[in-house]
Short mmCIF file of C-alpha atoms in Angstrom, two decimals:
data_model
loop_
_atom_site.label_atom_id
_atom_site.label_comp_id
_atom_site.label_asym_id
_atom_site.label_seq_id
_atom_site.Cartn_x
_atom_site.Cartn_y
_atom_site.Cartn_z
CA UNK A 1 0.81 22.49 -9.51
CA UNK A 2 1.93 23.67 -6.23
CA UNK A 3 5.18 24.73 -4.88
CA UNK A 4 7.30 22.23 -2.51
CA UNK A 5 10.14 23.06 -0.03
CA UNK A 6 12.73 20.75 1.14
CA UNK A 7 14.06 21.40 4.60
CA UNK A 8 16.86 18.64 4.23
CA UNK A 9 18.14 16.63 1.62
CA UNK A 10 21.12 15.05 3.29
CA UNK A 11 23.01 11.84 1.90
CA UNK A 12 25.11 9.98 4.71
CA UNK A 13 27.58 7.74 3.22
CA UNK A 14 28.72 4.70 5.06
CA UNK A 15 32.00 6.34 5.56
CA UNK A 16 32.85 10.11 5.82
CA UNK A 17 31.00 13.09 6.23
CA UNK A 18 27.19 13.66 4.74
CA UNK A 19 26.48 15.69 1.62
CA UNK A 20 23.72 18.17 1.06
CA UNK A 21 22.62 16.96 -2.50
CA UNK A 22 19.86 19.78 -2.72
CA UNK A 23 22.00 21.58 -5.65
CA UNK A 24 22.40 18.49 -7.44
CA UNK A 25 18.71 16.98 -7.56
CA UNK A 26 16.69 17.84 -10.75
CA UNK A 27 13.56 15.72 -9.51
CA UNK A 28 12.48 13.86 -6.37
CA UNK A 29 9.88 11.08 -6.32
CA UNK A 30 8.52 9.49 -3.07
CA UNK A 31 6.30 6.36 -3.51
CA UNK A 32 3.64 4.55 -1.28
CA UNK A 33 1.81 1.27 -2.53
CA UNK A 34 -1.05 -0.28 -0.47
CA UNK A 35 0.18 -3.83 -1.86
CA UNK A 36 3.99 -3.35 -0.76
CA UNK A 37 5.42 -3.20 2.72
CA UNK A 38 7.98 -0.14 2.41
CA UNK A 39 8.07 3.24 0.80
CA UNK A 40 10.45 3.93 -1.97
CA UNK A 41 11.97 6.85 -3.54
CA UNK A 42 13.70 7.90 -6.84
CA UNK A 43 16.06 10.97 -7.28
CA UNK A 44 17.20 12.30 -10.53
CA UNK A 45 20.83 14.05 -9.98
CA UNK A 46 22.88 16.05 -12.14
CA UNK A 47 26.48 15.23 -10.78
CA UNK A 48 28.26 18.10 -11.69
CA UNK A 49 30.84 17.77 -8.95
CA UNK A 50 31.22 13.99 -9.66
CA UNK A 51 29.82 13.11 -6.35
CA UNK A 52 30.16 9.61 -6.96
CA UNK A 53 33.92 9.81 -6.66
CA UNK A 54 34.02 12.10 -3.57
CA UNK A 55 31.99 9.88 -1.24
CA UNK A 56 34.55 7.29 0.24
CA UNK A 57 33.34 3.74 0.44
CA UNK A 58 33.51 1.36 3.61
CA UNK A 59 36.32 -0.68 3.52
CA UNK A 60 33.90 -3.90 3.42
CA UNK A 61 32.32 -2.84 0.52
CA UNK A 62 33.18 -4.41 -2.96
CA UNK A 63 32.30 -1.18 -4.42
CA UNK A 64 34.92 1.50 -5.70
CA UNK A 65 32.88 4.41 -5.00
CA UNK A 66 30.22 5.34 -2.43
CA UNK A 67 26.98 5.26 -4.77
CA UNK A 68 25.70 3.11 -4.10
CA UNK A 69 26.71 0.95 -0.97
CA UNK A 70 23.67 1.68 1.52
CA UNK A 71 23.90 5.17 2.06
CA UNK A 72 21.38 6.90 3.86
CA UNK A 73 19.12 9.58 2.49
CA UNK A 74 17.26 11.89 4.96
CA UNK A 75 14.41 14.10 3.43
CA UNK A 76 12.48 16.67 5.33
CA UNK A 77 9.76 18.48 3.03
CA UNK A 78 6.33 20.28 3.00
CA UNK A 79 4.18 22.17 0.84
CA UNK A 80 1.99 25.07 1.68
CA UNK A 81 -0.69 24.36 4.66
CA UNK A 82 0.41 20.63 4.64
CA UNK A 83 2.49 18.85 7.34
CA UNK A 84 6.39 18.49 7.45
CA UNK A 85 7.51 15.04 6.47
CA UNK A 86 10.62 13.10 7.36
CA UNK A 87 11.82 10.06 5.67
CA UNK A 88 14.73 8.12 6.01
CA UNK A 89 15.72 5.86 2.94
CA UNK A 90 18.57 3.47 2.31
CA UNK A 91 19.85 3.76 -1.27
CA UNK A 92 20.33 0.41 -3.21
CA UNK A 93 20.55 1.27 -6.92
CA UNK A 94 22.18 3.62 -9.36
CA UNK A 95 20.68 3.40 -12.84
CA UNK A 96 20.02 5.15 -16.24
CA UNK A 97 23.53 6.96 -16.15
CA UNK A 98 23.92 9.21 -18.98
CA UNK A 99 26.72 11.55 -19.78
CA UNK A 100 25.67 15.37 -20.54
CA UNK A 101 29.05 16.84 -20.75
CA UNK A 102 32.66 16.63 -19.72
CA UNK A 103 31.91 17.41 -16.27
CA UNK A 104 28.10 16.30 -15.81
CA UNK A 105 26.44 13.38 -16.02
CA UNK A 106 22.71 12.37 -14.98
CA UNK A 107 21.59 9.29 -13.23
CA UNK A 108 18.84 8.00 -11.17
CA UNK A 109 19.23 7.07 -7.37
CA UNK A 110 16.91 4.66 -5.89
CA UNK A 111 16.11 4.07 -2.10
CA UNK A 112 13.86 2.15 0.21
CA UNK A 113 12.86 2.66 3.78
CA UNK A 114 15.66 1.56 6.24
CA UNK A 115 13.44 -1.13 7.64
CA UNK A 116 13.59 -2.98 4.52
CA UNK A 117 17.46 -3.43 4.84
CA UNK A 118 17.18 -4.38 8.53
CA UNK A 119 14.60 -7.18 7.67
CA UNK A 120 15.97 -8.56 4.54
CA UNK A 121 18.56 -10.85 5.78
CA UNK A 122 16.83 -12.03 8.87
CA UNK A 123 14.79 -15.29 8.67
CA UNK A 124 11.96 -16.47 11.27
CA UNK A 125 11.79 -20.00 12.57
CA UNK A 126 9.63 -20.30 15.63
CA UNK A 127 6.07 -21.13 16.86
CA UNK A 128 3.39 -18.42 17.22
CA UNK A 129 0.33 -18.72 19.27
CA UNK A 130 1.26 -20.69 22.54
CA UNK A 131 -0.59 -23.06 23.86
CA UNK A 132 -4.09 -21.86 23.22
CA UNK A 133 -3.56 -19.63 20.15
CA UNK A 134 -3.50 -15.97 19.71
CA UNK A 135 -4.81 -13.57 17.39
CA UNK A 136 -3.04 -12.87 14.18
CA UNK A 137 -3.08 -9.20 14.36
CA UNK A 138 -1.05 -9.43 17.52
CA UNK A 139 1.36 -11.85 15.88
CA UNK A 140 1.53 -9.36 13.05
CA UNK A 141 2.75 -6.53 15.64
CA UNK A 142 4.84 -8.68 17.42
CA UNK A 143 7.03 -9.40 13.89
CA UNK A 144 6.96 -5.84 13.24
CA UNK A 145 8.20 -4.37 16.42
CA UNK A 146 10.97 -6.98 16.65
CA UNK A 147 12.27 -7.51 13.14
CA UNK A 148 10.87 -4.60 10.99
CA UNK A 149 10.48 -1.42 13.18
CA UNK A 150 13.07 -3.00 15.34
CA UNK A 151 15.52 -1.81 18.19
CA UNK A 152 18.40 -1.44 15.83
CA UNK A 153 16.24 0.78 13.20
CA UNK A 154 15.14 2.88 16.26
CA UNK A 155 18.75 3.48 17.49
CA UNK A 156 19.61 4.62 13.87
CA UNK A 157 16.89 7.04 13.94
CA UNK A 158 17.94 8.31 17.43
CA UNK A 159 21.24 9.06 16.17
CA UNK A 160 19.98 10.98 13.05
CA UNK A 161 17.85 13.18 15.81
CA UNK A 162 21.05 13.55 17.67
CA UNK A 163 23.24 14.51 14.72
CA UNK A 164 20.99 16.15 12.17
CA UNK A 165 18.03 17.02 14.04
CA UNK A 166 15.33 15.27 11.85
CA UNK A 167 12.94 13.29 14.29
CA UNK A 168 11.68 10.04 12.61
CA UNK A 169 8.99 8.31 14.54
CA UNK A 170 6.64 5.55 13.09
CA UNK A 171 3.48 4.20 14.43
CA UNK A 172 2.40 0.65 14.06
CA UNK A 173 -1.09 0.22 13.70
CA UNK A 174 -2.93 -3.08 13.12
CA UNK A 175 -6.58 -3.80 12.90
CA UNK A 176 -8.01 -6.65 14.77
CA UNK A 177 -8.51 -10.04 13.44
CA UNK A 178 -11.08 -12.67 14.10
CA UNK A 179 -10.01 -16.09 15.86
CA UNK A 180 -7.04 -17.90 17.44
CA UNK A 181 -4.52 -19.59 15.79
CA UNK A 182 -1.17 -21.17 16.02
CA UNK A 183 1.24 -21.44 13.50
CA UNK A 184 5.07 -22.94 13.12
CA UNK A 185 7.13 -20.39 10.83
CA UNK A 186 9.60 -22.51 8.97
CA UNK A 187 12.62 -20.22 8.27
CA UNK A 188 10.71 -17.53 6.43
CA UNK A 189 11.82 -14.23 5.74
CA UNK A 190 10.27 -11.25 7.56
CA UNK A 191 8.17 -10.27 4.74
CA UNK A 192 7.00 -13.83 3.51
CA UNK A 193 5.83 -14.16 7.36
CA UNK A 194 3.67 -11.02 7.36
CA UNK A 195 2.29 -12.05 3.92
CA UNK A 196 1.45 -15.48 5.43
CA UNK A 197 -0.28 -13.94 8.40
CA UNK A 198 -2.22 -11.53 6.16
CA UNK A 199 -3.35 -14.74 3.89
CA UNK A 200 -4.29 -16.60 6.91
CA UNK A 201 -6.19 -13.83 8.92
CA UNK A 202 -10.05 -13.61 9.02
CA UNK A 203 -12.05 -10.49 9.96
CA UNK A 204 -15.10 -10.20 12.16
CA UNK A 205 -17.45 -10.21 9.33
CA UNK A 206 -15.46 -13.13 7.53
CA UNK A 207 -14.60 -10.96 4.54
CA UNK A 208 -10.89 -10.59 5.09
CA UNK A 209 -8.40 -8.96 2.51
CA UNK A 210 -5.52 -7.69 4.86
CA UNK A 211 -2.73 -5.68 3.83
CA UNK A 212 0.28 -4.60 5.28
CA UNK A 213 1.96 -1.24 3.98
CA UNK A 214 3.83 1.83 4.76
CA UNK A 215 2.47 5.10 4.59
CA UNK A 216 3.64 8.62 6.15
CA UNK A 217 2.57 7.56 9.52
CA UNK A 218 4.17 4.26 9.82
CA UNK A 219 3.48 0.67 9.28
CA UNK A 220 -0.44 -0.51 8.67
CA UNK A 221 -2.13 -3.65 8.85
CA UNK A 222 -5.69 -2.94 7.81
CA UNK A 223 -8.63 -4.92 6.07
CA UNK A 224 -9.71 -3.69 2.90
CA UNK A 225 -13.34 -3.43 3.98
CA UNK A 226 -12.18 -1.10 6.87
CA UNK A 227 -10.41 1.38 4.72
CA UNK A 228 -13.50 1.36 2.28
CA UNK A 229 -15.51 2.63 5.21
CA UNK A 230 -13.13 5.70 5.83
CA UNK A 231 -14.46 9.25 5.03
CA UNK A 232 -13.04 10.87 2.45
CA UNK A 233 -9.99 12.98 3.49
CA UNK A 234 -10.28 15.02 0.10
CA UNK A 235 -12.58 16.16 -2.61
CA UNK A 236 -11.45 16.81 -6.15
CA UNK A 237 -13.26 17.82 -9.38
CA UNK A 238 -12.20 17.79 -13.09
CA UNK A 239 -13.47 20.32 -15.57
CA UNK A 240 -12.09 21.57 -18.91
CA UNK A 241 -10.58 24.55 -17.05
CA UNK A 242 -8.27 22.37 -14.79
CA UNK A 243 -5.61 22.69 -17.63
CA UNK A 244 -4.19 25.64 -16.75
CA UNK A 245 -0.92 25.14 -15.03
CA UNK A 246 -0.96 28.25 -13.25
CA UNK A 247 -3.98 27.16 -11.31
CA UNK A 248 -3.17 26.99 -7.66
CA UNK A 249 -6.67 25.30 -6.76
CA UNK A 250 -5.70 22.09 -4.61
CA UNK A 251 -9.06 20.60 -5.16
CA UNK A 252 -8.77 20.36 -8.75
CA UNK A 253 -7.94 17.11 -10.71
CA UNK A 254 -5.16 18.16 -13.40
CA UNK A 255 -5.35 15.05 -15.62
CA UNK A 256 -6.59 11.55 -15.14
CA UNK A 257 -6.27 8.23 -17.11
CA UNK A 258 -8.80 5.44 -16.78
CA UNK A 259 -6.66 2.24 -16.38
CA UNK A 260 -9.71 -0.41 -15.59
CA UNK A 261 -13.31 -0.40 -16.17
CA UNK A 262 -15.83 -3.35 -15.62
CA UNK A 263 -15.17 -6.34 -17.48
CA UNK A 264 -18.05 -8.87 -17.38
CA UNK A 265 -15.95 -11.83 -18.47
CA UNK A 266 -12.98 -11.32 -16.16
CA UNK A 267 -15.49 -10.99 -13.35
CA UNK A 268 -17.07 -14.05 -13.90
CA UNK A 269 -13.93 -16.21 -14.37
CA UNK A 270 -12.35 -14.64 -11.23
CA UNK A 271 -15.00 -15.37 -8.74
CA UNK A 272 -16.88 -12.31 -8.30
CA UNK A 273 -20.22 -13.63 -8.74
CA UNK A 274 -19.75 -17.18 -7.57
CA UNK A 275 -17.17 -19.76 -6.57
CA UNK A 276 -16.91 -23.13 -4.94
CA UNK A 277 -14.29 -24.54 -2.41
CA UNK A 278 -13.77 -28.16 -1.87
CA UNK A 279 -11.88 -28.84 1.25
CA UNK A 280 -10.70 -32.63 1.60
CA UNK A 281 -9.99 -34.21 4.95
CA UNK A 282 -7.35 -36.58 4.28
CA UNK A 283 -7.64 -38.54 7.89
CA UNK A 284 -11.16 -38.29 8.19
CA UNK A 285 -11.57 -39.48 4.62
CA UNK A 286 -14.32 -36.83 3.55
CA UNK A 287 -14.88 -33.84 1.87
CA UNK A 288 -17.12 -30.59 2.48
CA UNK A 289 -18.10 -27.86 -0.41
CA UNK A 290 -18.51 -24.44 0.23
CA UNK A 291 -20.40 -22.51 -2.17
CA UNK A 292 -20.22 -18.57 -2.16
CA UNK A 293 -23.10 -16.63 -3.98
CA UNK A 294 -22.33 -12.99 -4.69
CA UNK A 295 -25.93 -12.02 -4.86
CA UNK A 296 -27.01 -13.59 -1.52
CA UNK A 297 -23.91 -12.51 0.25
CA UNK A 298 -23.50 -8.92 -1.02
CA UNK A 299 -25.39 -7.10 1.66
CA UNK A 300 -22.39 -8.02 3.77
CA UNK A 301 -19.71 -6.32 1.68
CA UNK A 302 -18.44 -3.06 3.16
CA UNK A 303 -18.68 -1.20 -0.24
CA UNK A 304 -17.82 2.44 -1.56
CA UNK A 305 -20.95 2.98 -3.47
CA UNK A 306 -24.31 1.00 -2.51
CA UNK A 307 -24.86 -0.99 -5.55
CA UNK A 308 -23.91 -4.52 -7.01
CA UNK A 309 -21.93 -5.59 -9.98
CA UNK A 310 -24.40 -6.79 -12.84
CA UNK A 311 -23.95 -10.28 -13.75
CA UNK A 312 -24.25 -13.87 -12.65
CA UNK A 313 -22.17 -16.84 -13.20
CA UNK A 314 -22.28 -20.64 -12.03
CA UNK A 315 -19.82 -21.07 -8.96
CA UNK A 316 -18.30 -24.10 -10.87
CA UNK A 317 -16.68 -21.47 -13.38
CA UNK A 318 -14.19 -20.70 -10.09
CA UNK A 319 -13.27 -24.15 -8.24
CA UNK A 320 -10.32 -24.45 -5.40
CA UNK A 321 -9.47 -27.57 -3.96
CA UNK A 322 -7.68 -27.80 -0.54
CA UNK A 323 -6.82 -30.05 2.42
CA UNK A 324 -8.43 -29.24 5.67
CA UNK A 325 -8.32 -30.17 9.55
CA UNK A 326 -11.41 -28.29 10.31
CA UNK A 327 -13.28 -30.33 13.29
CA UNK A 328 -9.92 -31.86 14.55
CA UNK A 329 -10.09 -29.40 17.38
CA UNK A 330 -12.33 -32.01 19.51
CA UNK A 331 -11.80 -33.74 22.82
CA UNK A 332 -12.28 -37.27 21.07
CA UNK A 333 -9.60 -39.76 21.64
CA UNK A 334 -8.91 -40.21 17.75
CA UNK A 335 -8.12 -36.45 17.39
CA UNK A 336 -7.70 -34.87 20.67
CA UNK A 337 -4.01 -35.77 20.87
CA UNK A 338 -3.40 -33.38 17.82
CA UNK A 339 -4.08 -30.34 20.07
CA UNK A 340 -5.02 -28.63 16.48
CA UNK A 341 -6.56 -25.40 15.95
CA UNK A 342 -7.80 -25.56 12.21
CA UNK A 343 -7.23 -23.05 9.89
CA UNK A 344 -10.38 -21.07 8.50
CA UNK A 345 -9.39 -20.09 5.08
CA UNK A 346 -11.56 -22.46 3.23
CA UNK A 347 -14.63 -20.71 4.97
CA UNK A 348 -13.68 -17.21 3.75
CA UNK A 349 -11.81 -17.47 0.43
CA UNK A 350 -14.54 -17.34 -1.81
CA UNK A 351 -15.78 -14.08 -0.05
CA UNK A 352 -12.47 -12.49 -0.04
CA UNK A 353 -12.01 -13.24 -3.74
CA UNK A 354 -15.43 -11.73 -4.67
CA UNK A 355 -15.00 -8.84 -2.39
CA UNK A 356 -11.66 -8.02 -4.11
CA UNK A 357 -12.73 -8.16 -7.21
CA UNK A 358 -15.78 -5.89 -6.41
CA UNK A 359 -13.72 -3.35 -4.90
CA UNK A 360 -11.33 -2.93 -7.53
CA UNK A 361 -13.78 -3.00 -10.64
CA UNK A 362 -12.69 0.56 -11.77
CA UNK A 363 -9.27 2.05 -11.78
CA UNK A 364 -7.92 5.61 -12.16
CA UNK A 365 -4.70 7.37 -12.46
CA UNK A 366 -5.31 10.85 -11.13
CA UNK A 367 -2.85 14.00 -11.06
CA UNK A 368 -3.59 16.85 -8.55
CA UNK A 369 -1.42 19.47 -7.06
CA UNK A 370 1.05 18.41 -4.75
CA UNK A 371 -0.02 17.55 -1.16
CA UNK A 372 1.49 15.41 1.84
CA UNK A 373 -1.91 15.16 3.29
CA UNK A 374 -2.78 12.04 1.29
CA UNK A 375 -1.73 8.31 1.95
CA UNK A 376 -2.41 5.16 0.40
CA UNK A 377 -5.58 3.44 2.22
CA UNK A 378 -6.95 7.17 2.24
CA UNK A 379 -10.44 7.53 0.49
CA UNK A 380 -10.99 10.51 -1.80
CA UNK A 381 -14.22 11.85 -3.36
CA UNK A 382 -13.95 12.45 -7.21
CA UNK A 383 -16.23 14.30 -9.22
CA UNK A 384 -16.23 14.27 -13.14
CA UNK A 385 -19.11 16.78 -14.50
CA UNK A 386 -20.41 16.10 -17.74
CA UNK A 387 -19.60 18.77 -20.28
CA UNK A 388 -22.48 21.13 -20.91
CA UNK A 389 -24.61 19.04 -18.91
CA UNK A 390 -26.16 21.85 -16.94
CA UNK A 391 -29.95 22.07 -16.21
CA UNK A 392 -31.48 25.39 -16.06
CA UNK A 393 -31.13 25.57 -12.15
CA UNK A 394 -27.02 25.28 -12.73
CA UNK A 395 -27.14 21.74 -11.18
CA UNK A 396 -24.17 19.80 -12.40
CA UNK A 397 -24.60 16.35 -13.57
CA UNK A 398 -22.00 14.11 -12.80
CA UNK A 399 -20.55 11.07 -14.72
CA UNK A 400 -22.01 8.21 -12.90
CA UNK A 401 -19.31 5.91 -14.04
CA UNK A 402 -16.41 7.86 -12.98
CA UNK A 403 -17.51 9.92 -10.14
CA UNK A 404 -17.64 8.53 -6.67
CA UNK A 405 -15.53 7.30 -3.63
CA UNK A 406 -12.19 5.79 -4.31
CA UNK A 407 -9.53 4.17 -2.01
CA UNK A 408 -5.94 5.16 -2.94
CA UNK A 409 -3.88 2.07 -3.65
CA UNK A 410 -0.72 3.90 -5.06
CA UNK A 411 0.84 7.18 -4.62
CA UNK A 412 3.78 9.18 -6.01
CA UNK A 413 4.79 12.79 -4.38
CA UNK A 414 7.11 14.21 -7.35
CA UNK A 415 8.91 17.45 -6.82
CA UNK A 416 10.57 19.09 -9.92
CA UNK A 417 13.78 20.69 -8.81
CA UNK A 418 14.61 21.99 -5.38
CA UNK A 419 14.28 25.43 -3.82
CA UNK A 420 12.00 28.44 -4.20
CA UNK A 421 11.07 27.71 -7.90
CA UNK A 422 10.30 23.85 -7.27
CA UNK A 423 6.85 22.28 -8.29
CA UNK A 424 5.14 19.99 -6.72
CA UNK A 425 2.66 17.26 -8.04
CA UNK A 426 1.01 14.09 -6.57
CA UNK A 427 -0.17 11.28 -9.06
CA UNK A 428 -2.30 8.60 -7.25
CA UNK A 429 -3.84 5.46 -8.43
CA UNK A 430 -7.17 4.68 -6.94
CA UNK A 431 -9.88 2.05 -7.15
CA UNK A 432 -13.89 1.93 -6.64
CA UNK A 433 -16.37 -0.56 -6.91
CA UNK A 434 -19.71 0.76 -9.08
CA UNK A 435 -21.40 3.72 -10.23
CA UNK A 436 -22.84 6.38 -7.99
CA UNK A 437 -26.26 5.72 -9.25
CA UNK A 438 -27.92 2.53 -10.96
CA UNK A 439 -28.46 2.94 -14.60
#
């Protein structure tokens, strides 16, 4: 464990003065998820002064008290040799409320990034792509800047900087997609619109798995294969000596759990080894079949380890049928009036399914000393030496199944207590494809 330090922990009600809740907090957890659009948090509060009855509610709220009617929570925290992190969460839930004594009750306060509150009530009904089409990554960036990390949200952050000296700036980073598209979004939520774009996007290598997520730097739109190519930001090792809670070596794994390992039957059924897409053109009254073969296409994958999964299956194990208008973007009299840019999903769906199953073959949950230097989407190098497996030259033999390069998919920074005696751990879930060496 490492010591974590909070610079600010302010609860700002919708009416009334802000509260410094540091003395009431028993535990703070901040979460990131590669498959979720927003960061979230949970606080365990010991409510000795009955803060829930002290915070006034806004007149428009239907609640009798201030928890929770959308209060803002400002966090500034860091650990030794790590950068300062500043977050702003909108609180939305109070749960697990338990009475400890006549003057104290314990409850969990849950929050989500402020952008989520700004985006939830908004709907998008418009055409994207213009007359000649546009790249999907540009559509995503325009939606994020208009509806998510919007002017309204940035104005709130400007007010926080002015009143509380807490600077909140977020980047919007989007990876380039392939091809031009035109879409009409029919009254979808902001989050559903972004998910739609991610599902339709193709990559230059035609093995797309685009993900939209938030980390400590801001909002990100990245292809999973690109993340896999990133250099490891940290290296961790597990030994039998890691159980010492006083050990401050931040490169040691405190504990781990194997949540998933290779499953040949599931891989075969889910389309890892092969699949077939049947696309039907209702106007031309014809069909096309696209067959994906893992063993032939594997060399195109951007992998963490350089080896294939072992196994095979017939492509008919995983068959998808869909409609298509591929080829309708011609100048012929019959179809030229459509002015159509066809979708491309039937060309890359098989590869995407296979790659996703390949890269998520092994999953671990790992606990390490607390650090704010890790984010979801980062890669880490994990080493698991085999016990008593030292040669005469003292060369360490690694467990080839668990050791290797991983992508972090979920991350939790957990502070136990606030102040000089607080402790700080990081728990992350991570995935990798194959062994570090062939069997």
